[in-house]
Coordinates of C-alpha atoms and ligand atoms in Angstrom, one line a residue:
M1 CA 114.2 100.8 99.3
C2 CA 112.2 98.8 96.8
G3 CA 109.5 96.4 98.0
I4 CA 109.9 92.7 97.3
V5 CA 107.3 90.0 97.8
G6 CA 107.5 86.3 97.0
Y7 CA 104.9 83.6 97.6
I8 CA 104.7 79.9 97.3
G9 CA 101.8 78.0 98.8
K10 CA 98.2 77.1 98.3
A11 CA 96.4 80.4 97.8
D12 CA 95.9 82.6 94.8
A13 CA 99.4 83.9 94.2
P14 CA 98.6 87.0 92.1
S15 CA 96.3 88.4 94.8
V16 CA 98.7 87.5 97.6
L17 CA 101.6 89.2 95.8
I18 CA 99.7 92.4 94.9
N19 CA 98.2 92.8 98.3
G20 CA 101.7 92.3 99.7
L21 CA 103.0 95.1 97.5
R22 CA 100.3 97.4 98.7
R23 CA 101.7 97.0 102.3
L24 CA 105.1 97.9 100.9
E25 CA 104.2 100.8 98.7
Y26 CA 105.5 103.3 101.3
R27 CA 109.0 101.9 100.6
G28 CA 109.0 103.0 96.9
Y29 CA 106.3 103.3 94.4
D30 CA 107.2 104.6 91.0
S31 CA 106.5 101.3 89.2
A32 CA 105.6 97.7 90.0
G33 CA 105.5 94.2 88.5
V34 CA 104.6 90.6 89.2
A35 CA 105.6 87.2 87.8
V36 CA 103.7 84.0 88.5
L37 CA 104.1 80.4 87.3
D38 CA 100.8 79.3 85.8
E39 CA 100.7 75.6 84.6
G40 CA 104.5 75.8 84.2
R41 CA 104.4 79.0 82.2
L42 CA 106.0 82.3 83.4
V43 CA 103.3 85.0 83.3
I44 CA 104.3 88.6 83.9
A45 CA 102.6 91.9 84.3
K46 CA 104.4 95.3 84.9
A47 CA 103.1 98.9 85.1
P48 CA 104.5 102.3 85.8
G49 CA 102.9 104.1 88.8
K50 CA 101.3 102.7 91.8
V51 CA 100.4 99.1 92.7
A52 CA 96.8 99.8 91.8
A53 CA 97.9 100.3 88.2
L54 CA 99.7 97.0 88.3
N55 CA 96.6 95.3 89.6
E56 CA 94.5 96.7 86.7
R57 CA 97.2 95.6 84.2
A58 CA 97.5 92.1 85.5
R59 CA 93.7 91.6 85.5
A60 CA 93.5 93.0 82.0
D61 CA 96.4 90.9 80.6
W62 CA 95.8 87.6 82.3
P63 CA 92.8 85.5 81.4
A64 CA 90.2 85.9 84.1
E65 CA 89.8 82.1 84.5
R66 CA 93.5 81.7 85.1
F67 CA 94.1 84.8 87.3
S68 CA 93.7 83.0 90.6
K69 CA 95.0 79.6 89.7
S70 CA 98.8 80.2 90.2
T71 CA 100.2 79.3 93.7
M72 CA 103.6 80.9 93.4
G73 CA 105.3 84.0 92.2
I74 CA 107.4 87.1 92.9
A75 CA 106.5 90.8 92.8
H76 CA 108.2 94.2 93.2
T77 CA 107.4 97.8 93.8
R78 CA 110.3 100.0 92.6
W79 CA 112.1 103.2 93.7
A80 CA 114.2 103.9 90.6
T81 CA 118.0 103.9 91.0
H82 CA 119.0 102.9 87.4
G83 CA 116.8 104.2 84.6
P84 CA 113.5 106.1 84.8
P85 CA 110.3 104.6 86.3
T86 CA 109.0 103.0 83.1
E87 CA 107.3 99.6 82.4
V88 CA 110.4 98.4 80.7
N89 CA 112.6 99.2 83.8
A90 CA 110.1 97.8 86.2
H91 CA 110.8 94.4 87.9
P92 CA 110.6 91.4 87.5
H93 CA 113.4 91.1 84.9
L94 CA 114.0 88.0 82.8
D95 CA 117.1 86.1 81.7
Q96 CA 117.9 85.6 78.0
S97 CA 115.8 82.4 77.9
G98 CA 112.8 84.1 79.3
D99 CA 112.3 81.2 81.8
V100 CA 114.0 82.9 84.8
A101 CA 112.5 85.9 86.6
L102 CA 114.2 88.1 89.2
V103 CA 113.2 90.9 91.5
H104 CA 115.9 92.9 93.3
N105 CA 116.4 95.6 95.9
G106 CA 119.9 97.2 96.1
I107 CA 122.6 98.2 93.6
I108 CA 124.8 96.0 91.4
E109 CA 127.9 98.2 91.2
N110 CA 129.7 96.3 88.5
Y111 CA 126.7 95.9 86.3
R112 CA 128.3 97.7 83.4
S113 CA 131.2 95.2 83.0
L114 CA 128.8 92.3 83.6
R115 CA 126.5 93.6 80.9
A116 CA 129.3 94.1 78.4
R117 CA 130.4 90.5 79.1
M118 CA 126.8 89.2 78.6
E119 CA 126.4 91.2 75.4
S120 CA 129.6 89.8 74.0
K121 CA 128.0 86.4 74.5
G122 CA 125.0 87.5 72.5
H123 CA 122.7 88.5 75.3
H124 CA 120.1 91.3 74.5
F125 CA 118.9 93.7 77.1
Y126 CA 115.7 95.7 77.1
S127 CA 116.0 97.9 80.1
E128 CA 118.5 100.3 81.6
T129 CA 118.6 98.5 85.0
D130 CA 121.4 96.7 86.8
T131 CA 118.8 94.1 87.8
E132 CA 118.2 92.9 84.3
V133 CA 122.0 92.2 84.1
L134 CA 121.8 90.0 87.2
A135 CA 118.8 88.1 85.7
H136 CA 120.9 87.4 82.6
L137 CA 123.9 86.4 84.6
I138 CA 121.8 83.9 86.6
G139 CA 120.4 82.5 83.4
D140 CA 123.9 82.2 81.9
C141 CA 125.1 80.3 85.0
D142 CA 122.1 78.0 85.0
K143 CA 123.3 74.5 84.1
G144 CA 120.2 72.8 85.4
D145 CA 120.4 73.8 89.1
L146 CA 118.8 77.2 89.8
F147 CA 120.2 77.4 93.4
Q148 CA 123.7 76.8 92.1
A149 CA 123.2 79.3 89.3
V150 CA 122.2 82.0 91.7
C151 CA 125.2 81.2 93.9
D152 CA 127.6 81.3 91.0
A153 CA 126.1 84.6 89.7
L154 CA 126.1 86.3 93.1
H155 CA 129.8 85.4 93.6
Q156 CA 130.4 87.7 90.5
V157 CA 128.4 90.6 91.9
E158 CA 129.8 93.7 93.6
G159 CA 127.2 95.7 95.5
T160 CA 124.1 95.1 97.4
F161 CA 121.1 92.8 96.8
G162 CA 118.0 91.5 98.3
I163 CA 116.5 89.1 95.6
A164 CA 113.9 86.6 94.8
V165 CA 114.2 84.3 91.8
L166 CA 112.0 81.7 90.2
S167 CA 112.3 79.6 87.0
A168 CA 109.8 77.9 84.8
R169 CA 112.3 75.1 84.5
E170 CA 112.2 74.4 88.3
P171 CA 108.7 75.2 89.5
E172 CA 107.7 74.8 93.2
K173 CA 110.7 76.6 94.6
I174 CA 111.9 80.2 94.9
I175 CA 115.5 81.2 95.6
T176 CA 116.0 84.2 97.8
A177 CA 119.3 85.8 99.0
R178 CA 120.6 89.1 100.6
R179 CA 123.6 91.2 101.0
G180 CA 122.9 94.7 102.3
S181 CA 119.2 94.8 101.5
P182 CA 116.8 93.1 103.9
I183 CA 115.0 89.8 103.2
V184 CA 112.6 88.4 105.7
I185 CA 110.8 85.0 105.3
G186 CA 107.3 84.3 106.7
V187 CA 106.8 80.8 107.9
G188 CA 103.2 80.0 107.2
D189 CA 101.0 76.9 107.4
G190 CA 101.6 75.2 104.0
E191 CA 102.8 78.5 102.5
T192 CA 105.9 80.6 102.6
I193 CA 106.1 84.4 102.0
I194 CA 109.3 86.3 101.2
A195 CA 109.5 90.0 101.6
S196 CA 111.8 93.0 102.0
D197 CA 109.8 94.1 105.0
A198 CA 107.7 92.2 107.5
A199 CA 104.7 94.4 106.8
A200 CA 104.0 92.3 103.7
I201 CA 104.0 89.1 105.8
L202 CA 101.7 90.1 108.7
A203 CA 98.5 89.0 106.9
H204 CA 99.8 85.4 106.8
T205 CA 102.0 84.8 109.8
Q206 CA 103.9 86.5 112.6
R207 CA 106.6 83.8 112.5
V208 CA 109.6 85.1 110.5
I209 CA 113.2 84.4 109.7
Y210 CA 115.6 87.2 108.9
L211 CA 118.3 86.4 106.4
D212 CA 121.8 87.6 107.2
D213 CA 124.2 89.0 104.6
N214 CA 125.3 86.3 102.1
D215 CA 122.5 83.9 103.1
I216 CA 120.7 82.2 100.3
A217 CA 117.5 80.2 100.8
I218 CA 115.7 77.5 98.8
V219 CA 112.0 78.2 99.6
T220 CA 109.1 75.8 99.0
A221 CA 105.5 75.8 100.4
E222 CA 106.7 73.5 103.2
S223 CA 110.4 74.1 103.7
I224 CA 113.1 76.8 104.0
D225 CA 116.6 75.6 103.4
I226 CA 119.1 78.3 104.2
R227 CA 122.8 78.1 103.2
D228 CA 125.7 80.5 102.6
L229 CA 126.9 81.3 99.1
N230 CA 129.3 78.4 99.3
N231 CA 126.4 76.1 99.8
I232 CA 127.2 75.5 103.5
P233 CA 123.9 75.1 105.5
V234 CA 123.3 77.8 108.1
T235 CA 120.7 78.0 110.9
R236 CA 118.5 81.0 111.4
E237 CA 116.1 81.2 114.3
I238 CA 112.4 81.8 113.8
A239 CA 111.3 85.1 115.4
E240 CA 107.8 86.2 116.5
L241 CA 106.8 89.6 115.2
A242 CA 105.7 91.9 118.0
Y243 CA 102.7 93.3 116.2
D244 CA 99.9 92.0 114.0
A245 CA 98.3 93.0 110.7
A246 CA 95.8 95.3 112.4
A247 CA 98.6 97.4 113.8
A248 CA 99.9 97.9 110.3
E249 CA 96.5 99.3 109.1
K250 CA 95.2 102.9 109.2
G251 CA 92.8 102.3 112.0
G252 CA 90.2 104.7 110.8
F253 CA 92.6 107.6 110.2
E254 CA 92.7 109.3 106.8
H255 CA 96.5 108.7 106.5
F256 CA 99.1 106.5 108.2
M257 CA 100.9 109.7 109.1
L258 CA 97.9 111.1 111.1
K259 CA 97.5 107.7 112.8
E260 CA 101.1 107.6 113.8
I261 CA 101.1 111.2 115.1
H262 CA 98.1 110.2 117.3
E263 CA 99.8 107.0 118.4
Q264 CA 102.6 108.9 120.0
P265 CA 101.3 108.9 123.6
D266 CA 101.1 105.1 123.4
A267 CA 104.3 104.7 121.4
L268 CA 106.2 106.9 123.9
S269 CA 104.7 105.0 126.8
N270 CA 106.0 101.8 125.2
A271 CA 109.4 103.4 124.6
I272 CA 109.7 104.5 128.3
R273 CA 107.9 101.6 130.0
G274 CA 110.2 99.8 132.4
R275 CA 113.2 101.9 131.6
L276 CA 113.1 104.4 134.4
D277 CA 114.5 103.7 137.9
F278 CA 113.0 106.2 140.3
N279 CA 114.9 104.7 143.2
L280 CA 118.3 105.4 141.7
G281 CA 117.1 108.3 139.6
S282 CA 118.4 106.7 136.5
S283 CA 117.3 104.6 133.5
V284 CA 117.4 100.9 132.8
L285 CA 118.6 100.2 129.3
A286 CA 119.9 96.7 129.4
G287 CA 120.3 96.5 125.7
M288 CA 123.2 98.9 125.8
G289 CA 125.3 96.0 127.2
T290 CA 127.7 98.3 129.0
S291 CA 128.8 98.3 132.7
P292 CA 128.8 101.6 134.7
R293 CA 132.6 101.5 134.6
E294 CA 132.6 101.2 130.8
L295 CA 130.2 104.1 130.5
A296 CA 132.2 106.2 133.0
E297 CA 135.3 105.7 131.0
L298 CA 133.8 106.9 127.8
G299 CA 135.3 110.2 126.5
R300 CA 132.7 111.2 123.9
V301 CA 129.4 110.3 122.3
V302 CA 129.1 110.4 118.5
L303 CA 125.6 110.2 117.1
V304 CA 125.1 109.2 113.5
G305 CA 122.0 109.1 111.4
C306 CA 120.2 110.5 108.4
G307 CA 117.3 112.9 107.9
T308 CA 114.8 112.9 110.8
S309 CA 117.0 110.5 112.7
L310 CA 119.9 112.9 112.4
H311 CA 117.7 115.6 113.9
A312 CA 116.9 113.3 116.9
G313 CA 120.7 113.0 117.3
L314 CA 121.0 116.8 117.4
V315 CA 118.6 116.8 120.4
G316 CA 120.6 114.0 121.9
E317 CA 123.7 116.1 121.6
Y318 CA 122.3 118.7 123.9
A319 CA 121.0 116.0 126.3
F320 CA 124.4 114.2 126.7
E321 CA 126.2 117.5 127.3
D322 CA 123.7 118.9 129.7
L323 CA 122.9 115.8 131.7
A324 CA 126.1 113.7 131.4
D325 CA 128.7 116.4 131.1
I326 CA 130.3 114.5 128.2
E327 CA 131.4 115.7 124.8
A328 CA 128.8 114.9 122.2
E329 CA 128.6 115.4 118.5
V330 CA 126.4 114.5 115.6
Q331 CA 127.9 113.3 112.3
Q332 CA 125.9 112.9 109.1
A333 CA 126.1 109.2 108.4
A334 CA 126.8 109.6 104.7
E335 CA 129.9 111.7 105.5
F336 CA 131.1 109.6 108.5
R337 CA 133.0 106.9 106.7
Y338 CA 134.4 109.1 104.0
R339 CA 135.9 111.7 106.4
N340 CA 138.1 109.0 108.0
P341 CA 136.7 109.9 111.5
I342 CA 138.9 110.2 114.5
I343 CA 137.1 107.5 116.5
G344 CA 138.5 105.1 119.1
S345 CA 137.8 102.8 122.1
R346 CA 136.7 105.7 124.3
D347 CA 134.0 106.8 121.9
L348 CA 130.4 105.6 122.1
V349 CA 128.9 105.7 118.6
V350 CA 125.1 105.6 118.5
A351 CA 123.5 104.8 115.2
I352 CA 120.0 106.3 115.2
T353 CA 117.6 104.7 112.7
Q354 CA 113.9 103.9 112.4
S355 CA 114.2 101.2 109.8
G356 CA 117.5 99.8 110.8
E357 CA 118.3 99.5 107.0
T358 CA 119.5 102.9 106.0
A359 CA 122.6 102.2 103.9
D360 CA 124.6 105.3 105.0
T361 CA 123.9 104.6 108.7
L362 CA 124.8 100.9 108.2
A363 CA 128.1 102.0 106.6
A364 CA 128.8 104.3 109.5
V365 CA 128.2 101.4 111.9
R366 CA 130.7 99.3 110.0
E367 CA 133.3 102.1 110.0
A368 CA 132.9 102.7 113.7
N369 CA 133.3 99.0 114.4
Q370 CA 136.5 99.0 112.3
K371 CA 137.9 101.7 114.6
G372 CA 137.2 99.9 117.8
A373 CA 134.5 102.2 119.2
F374 CA 131.6 101.2 121.4
V375 CA 128.9 100.9 118.8
M376 CA 125.1 100.6 119.5
S377 CA 121.9 101.5 117.8
L378 CA 118.5 103.1 118.5
C379 CA 116.2 101.2 116.1
N380 CA 112.5 100.6 115.7
V381 CA 112.6 97.4 113.6
V382 CA 113.5 94.3 115.6
G383 CA 115.9 92.1 113.8
S384 CA 116.8 94.8 111.2
T385 CA 120.3 94.8 109.8
I386 CA 121.7 97.6 111.9
A387 CA 120.2 96.2 115.0
R388 CA 121.8 92.9 114.3
E389 CA 125.2 94.3 113.2
T390 CA 125.6 96.5 116.3
G391 CA 124.5 93.6 118.5
R392 CA 123.6 96.1 121.3
G393 CA 121.4 99.1 121.7
V394 CA 117.8 100.1 122.5
Y395 CA 114.7 99.3 120.5
L396 CA 112.2 102.2 120.2
H397 CA 109.1 100.0 120.6
A398 CA 107.2 102.6 118.6
G399 CA 105.3 100.0 116.6
P400 CA 105.3 99.8 112.8
E401 CA 105.8 103.3 111.2
I402 CA 104.3 103.1 107.7
S403 CA 104.2 106.7 106.6
V404 CA 107.3 107.9 104.8
A405 CA 107.4 110.9 107.0
S406 CA 108.8 109.8 110.3
T407 CA 106.9 111.0 113.4
K408 CA 106.5 108.6 116.3
A409 CA 109.9 107.1 115.6
F410 CA 111.4 110.5 116.0
T411 CA 109.8 111.3 119.3
C412 CA 110.6 107.8 120.6
Q413 CA 114.2 108.3 119.5
V414 CA 114.4 111.6 121.5
A415 CA 112.8 109.9 124.6
V416 CA 115.4 107.0 124.4
L417 CA 118.2 109.5 123.9
L418 CA 117.1 111.4 127.1
M419 CA 117.1 108.1 129.0
M420 CA 120.6 107.3 127.7
A421 CA 121.8 110.7 128.7
L422 CA 120.3 110.2 132.1
K423 CA 122.0 106.9 132.5
L424 CA 125.4 108.3 131.5
G425 CA 124.8 111.3 133.7
R426 CA 124.1 109.3 136.8
G427 CA 127.4 107.5 136.2
R428 CA 129.0 110.9 136.4
R429 CA 128.1 114.1 138.2
F430 CA 124.3 114.0 137.9
S431 CA 122.9 113.6 141.4
R432 CA 120.3 111.1 142.5
E433 CA 117.8 113.8 143.3
D434 CA 118.4 115.5 139.9
G435 CA 118.1 112.1 138.3
R436 CA 114.8 111.4 140.0
N437 CA 113.4 114.7 138.9
F438 CA 114.5 114.2 135.3
A439 CA 113.1 110.7 135.3
R440 CA 109.7 112.1 136.3
E441 CA 110.0 114.7 133.5
I442 CA 110.6 111.8 131.0
E443 CA 107.7 109.9 132.5
S444 CA 105.4 112.8 131.8
I445 CA 106.2 113.0 128.0
P446 CA 103.2 110.9 126.8
A447 CA 100.8 113.1 128.7
L448 CA 102.4 116.3 127.4
V449 CA 102.0 115.0 123.8
A450 CA 98.4 114.0 124.5
K451 CA 97.7 117.7 125.4
V452 CA 99.1 118.9 122.2
L453 CA 97.0 116.4 120.2
L454 CA 93.9 117.9 121.7
Q455 CA 94.6 121.0 119.6
N456 CA 94.4 119.0 116.4
E457 CA 91.3 120.9 115.0
R458 CA 92.7 124.3 115.9
I459 CA 96.0 123.5 114.3
S460 CA 94.2 122.3 111.2
E461 CA 92.4 125.7 111.0
I462 CA 95.7 127.6 111.5
A463 CA 97.4 125.4 108.8
A464 CA 94.7 126.2 106.3
S465 CA 95.7 129.8 106.3
Y466 CA 99.4 128.9 105.6
A467 CA 98.7 126.3 102.9
H468 CA 99.0 128.8 100.0
N469 CA 102.7 129.6 100.8
E470 CA 105.6 128.3 98.7
H471 CA 108.3 129.2 101.2
A472 CA 108.6 129.0 105.0
F473 CA 111.3 129.4 107.7
F474 CA 111.4 127.4 111.0
I475 CA 113.6 129.0 113.7
G476 CA 114.7 127.9 117.2
R477 CA 117.5 128.0 119.7
G478 CA 119.2 125.5 122.0
P479 CA 117.4 122.1 121.8
M480 CA 114.6 123.8 119.8
Y481 CA 117.0 124.3 116.9
P482 CA 116.9 120.6 115.9
V483 CA 113.2 120.8 116.3
A484 CA 113.1 123.7 113.8
L485 CA 115.1 121.6 111.4
E486 CA 112.8 118.6 111.9
G487 CA 109.7 120.8 111.4
A488 CA 111.1 122.2 108.2
L489 CA 111.8 118.7 106.9
K490 CA 108.3 117.5 107.8
L491 CA 106.7 120.5 105.9
K492 CA 109.1 120.0 102.9
E493 CA 108.6 116.3 102.4
I494 CA 104.8 116.1 102.6
S495 CA 103.5 119.5 101.4
Y496 CA 106.4 120.3 98.9
I497 CA 106.6 123.8 100.4
H498 CA 110.3 125.0 100.3
A499 CA 110.9 125.1 104.1
E500 CA 114.2 125.9 105.8
G501 CA 115.1 125.3 109.4
Y502 CA 117.6 127.9 110.9
H503 CA 119.0 128.7 114.3
A504 CA 117.0 131.8 115.3
A505 CA 120.2 133.9 115.4
E506 CA 121.2 132.9 112.0
L507 CA 118.5 134.6 110.0
K508 CA 120.1 138.0 110.1
H509 CA 123.3 136.5 108.7
G510 CA 121.8 136.3 105.3
P511 CA 118.5 134.4 105.0
I512 CA 116.5 137.4 106.3
A513 CA 117.1 138.9 102.8
L514 CA 114.5 136.5 101.6
L515 CA 111.7 137.8 103.8
V516 CA 108.9 139.7 102.1
E517 CA 105.4 140.7 103.2
G518 CA 103.7 137.6 104.6
T519 CA 106.6 135.2 104.6
P520 CA 105.8 132.6 107.2
I521 CA 108.1 132.2 110.1
I522 CA 107.4 129.2 112.4
A523 CA 109.2 130.1 115.6
L524 CA 110.0 127.7 118.5
A525 CA 109.5 130.4 121.2
C526 CA 108.8 128.0 124.2
D527 CA 109.6 129.3 127.7
I528 CA 113.2 127.9 127.9
P529 CA 116.6 129.6 128.1
G530 CA 117.1 131.9 125.1
K531 CA 113.4 132.6 124.6
D532 CA 113.9 136.4 125.0
K533 CA 116.6 136.3 122.3
T534 CA 114.2 134.4 120.0
L535 CA 111.5 137.0 120.6
G536 CA 114.0 139.6 119.5
N537 CA 114.6 137.6 116.3
I538 CA 110.9 137.4 115.7
E539 CA 110.6 141.2 116.0
E540 CA 113.4 141.5 113.4
C541 CA 111.3 139.3 111.1
R542 CA 108.1 141.1 111.8
A543 CA 109.7 144.4 111.0
R544 CA 110.1 143.0 107.5
G545 CA 106.5 142.0 107.1
A546 CA 106.9 138.3 108.0
R547 CA 103.9 136.4 109.4
I548 CA 104.7 134.6 112.7
L549 CA 103.3 131.3 113.9
G550 CA 104.7 130.6 117.4
I551 CA 105.1 127.4 119.4
V552 CA 104.8 128.9 122.9
T553 CA 104.5 127.6 126.4
E554 CA 101.0 127.5 128.0
G555 CA 100.4 130.7 130.0
D556 CA 103.3 132.6 128.4
L557 CA 101.2 135.6 127.3
E558 CA 104.3 137.7 126.6
A559 CA 105.3 135.3 123.9
A560 CA 101.8 134.7 122.6
E561 CA 101.3 138.4 122.1
C562 CA 104.4 138.5 119.8
M563 CA 102.7 136.0 117.3
D564 CA 100.2 136.3 114.6
D565 CA 99.1 132.7 115.4
Y566 CA 100.3 130.3 118.1
I567 CA 100.1 126.8 119.3
T568 CA 100.8 126.0 122.9
I569 CA 102.7 123.3 124.6
P570 CA 102.7 122.4 128.3
R571 CA 105.4 123.8 130.6
C572 CA 108.2 121.2 131.1
H573 CA 112.0 120.7 131.0
P574 CA 113.7 122.4 128.0
L575 CA 115.0 119.0 126.7
V576 CA 111.6 117.3 127.2
A577 CA 109.8 120.3 125.6
T578 CA 111.3 119.2 122.3
V579 CA 108.8 116.4 122.1
P580 CA 105.5 118.2 122.5
A581 CA 106.9 121.0 120.3
V582 CA 107.7 118.7 117.4
V583 CA 104.3 117.1 117.7
A584 CA 102.7 120.6 117.2
L585 CA 104.9 120.9 114.0
Q586 CA 104.0 117.4 112.8
L587 CA 100.3 118.3 113.0
F588 CA 100.9 121.7 111.4
S589 CA 102.8 120.1 108.5
Y590 CA 100.3 117.3 108.1
H591 CA 97.3 119.7 107.9
V592 CA 99.1 122.1 105.5
A593 CA 99.8 119.1 103.2
R594 CA 96.2 117.9 103.6
H595 CA 94.8 121.3 102.7
R596 CA 97.1 121.3 99.7
G597 CA 95.7 118.0 98.6
C598 CA 99.2 116.3 98.7
E599 CA 99.8 112.6 98.7
I600 CA 100.8 112.5 102.4
D601 CA 101.8 108.9 103.1
Q602 CA 103.8 108.4 99.9
P603 CA 105.3 111.8 99.0
R604 CA 106.8 112.1 95.5
N605 CA 110.4 110.9 94.9
L606 CA 110.6 109.6 98.5
A607 CA 110.8 106.1 100.1
K608 CA 110.5 105.0 103.6
S609 CA 113.8 103.2 103.9
V610 CA 116.8 104.5 101.9
T611 CA 118.9 101.3 101.4
V612 CA 121.1 102.8 98.8
E613 CA 124.0 105.3 99.3
Ligands
AGP1 C1 111.9 111.1 107.8 O1 110.7 111.9 107.7 C2 112.4 111.0 106.4 N1 111.5 110.2 105.6 C3 113.8 110.5 106.3 O2 114.6 111.6 106.5 C4 114.3 109.4 107.3 O3 114.4 109.9 108.6 C5 115.8 109.0 106.9 O4 115.7 108.4 105.7 C6 116.4 108.0 107.9 O5 115.7 106.8 107.9 P1 115.9 105.8 109.2 O6 115.5 106.5 110.4 O7 115.1 104.6 108.9 O8 117.4 105.4 109.2

């Protein structure tokens, strides 16, 4: 989940590279570095901390009159996997000669044996990283052809990589390659930009090429020559990014997270648009690539994902069982391939992912493919690895999600899962009339969310009175149980309050021992089946001094009276209610974190896309 930027062209490379890193900081930001070629010399600056620190260091270290003269370079913002986030461990790393510089995203799994071999040949290492070993290996393989040296080195590597390499001995070209970590190449006018995420390219062009695993490219300002690691030319199409640089900016909001929370009515409209068939009472999801007969013959739906995407899958589990009368289960992606899952041709495996690059989810896709299942993905990033490896599925169309905390992607995942469940259901026992009614419920989701967003100021006031807490419990039943889990994750990851999500009935099986006077309980007490039981659980908590914040249905005075504070959501179908309910929790978590002065868009220790196991 590190950020990589490479540039070769006509502009001032240091500024282009550092500005590109700024757009990738959400991916990982514990240290950063940049290397440029200036009059044939390799010039490097590295710094622990954020990209701003790197910018200061580069401007301090490099002669002012030379700072903007270079026209090519590579840069990196790091999320540490090997060795602490220090200047020494920051990328770029150099080979033994000091002429070759490398930035890398991924993990070299055999780096210890490679390092030992290099050291036996007299190589000296300065860092604790696997990346420095790869830099030395490339240098050791360099017999006068950098491209061939990189190929020869990568043939010896086990693990994953997305890399950019340049050499003072071969100026005017950058070599880039990938296996398991994304690389996208921006096709500019007299300039070429390499990045681990299209967000760094948008300021220059919307024309991009996505490398596939084991692709390697020779990049100049005017050309992109792509081959495989055996030096066989390959052809990769130029794609047009569906959004521009403005869409990747904050748009006047204090944080990307708040912007993306407020974008949800539009994002959900985009996710739903053209995908509901009110005549048949079904959904139109052409990307699933399956016939009605194939869907009717499925025996089970297995939903895999991580973190917030896993929680979306848990909502989907209820939807598939309720609407499609099909067995559905969620499996944590990191467990999936190691548990030797019992998966076969009658199983539909749905990989749920915002980034399309999460290593554990990608591994689950590959395992499911091995076992002959129907595999598809719900993904937000067009052309991402998981989207391309599954070859079928449904794009979320949520627009770029920059904040590490996922919000609009989650609600769009839920909306798409409801449409998938509707489609499967209509191929089974779900009637046309019921289908039409549910399609109208789905169509209403953007308006339901817009009504919750109108409470933003009130939710901020409520949040201020909870911001001092260090612990919190989120509870819910039925499809609101995954919403409780997601609400707890949101609060945890941006406010650093230790929050736990539980099924409402579970508290009395142990966790209630933790309740003391004033412990906050955030209760999903919407007017759906099971509400009365939840109100009973709330009384059990109140009897022990807990403070209750309820998410209740508009007009449900009985529930509102049980709460110390409450946020209302519009009355709607229980499965649909999960979306406005989670938006209330997103706003609550955001404002608690804001009142606590937390770094909301880039929470400590986190990264937007976890591309390592
Ligand atoms: C979401 O708030 C988290 N940052 C994280 O759990 C995320 O959902 C998870 O890493 C999965 O990412 P993906 O959706 O891109 O696969």
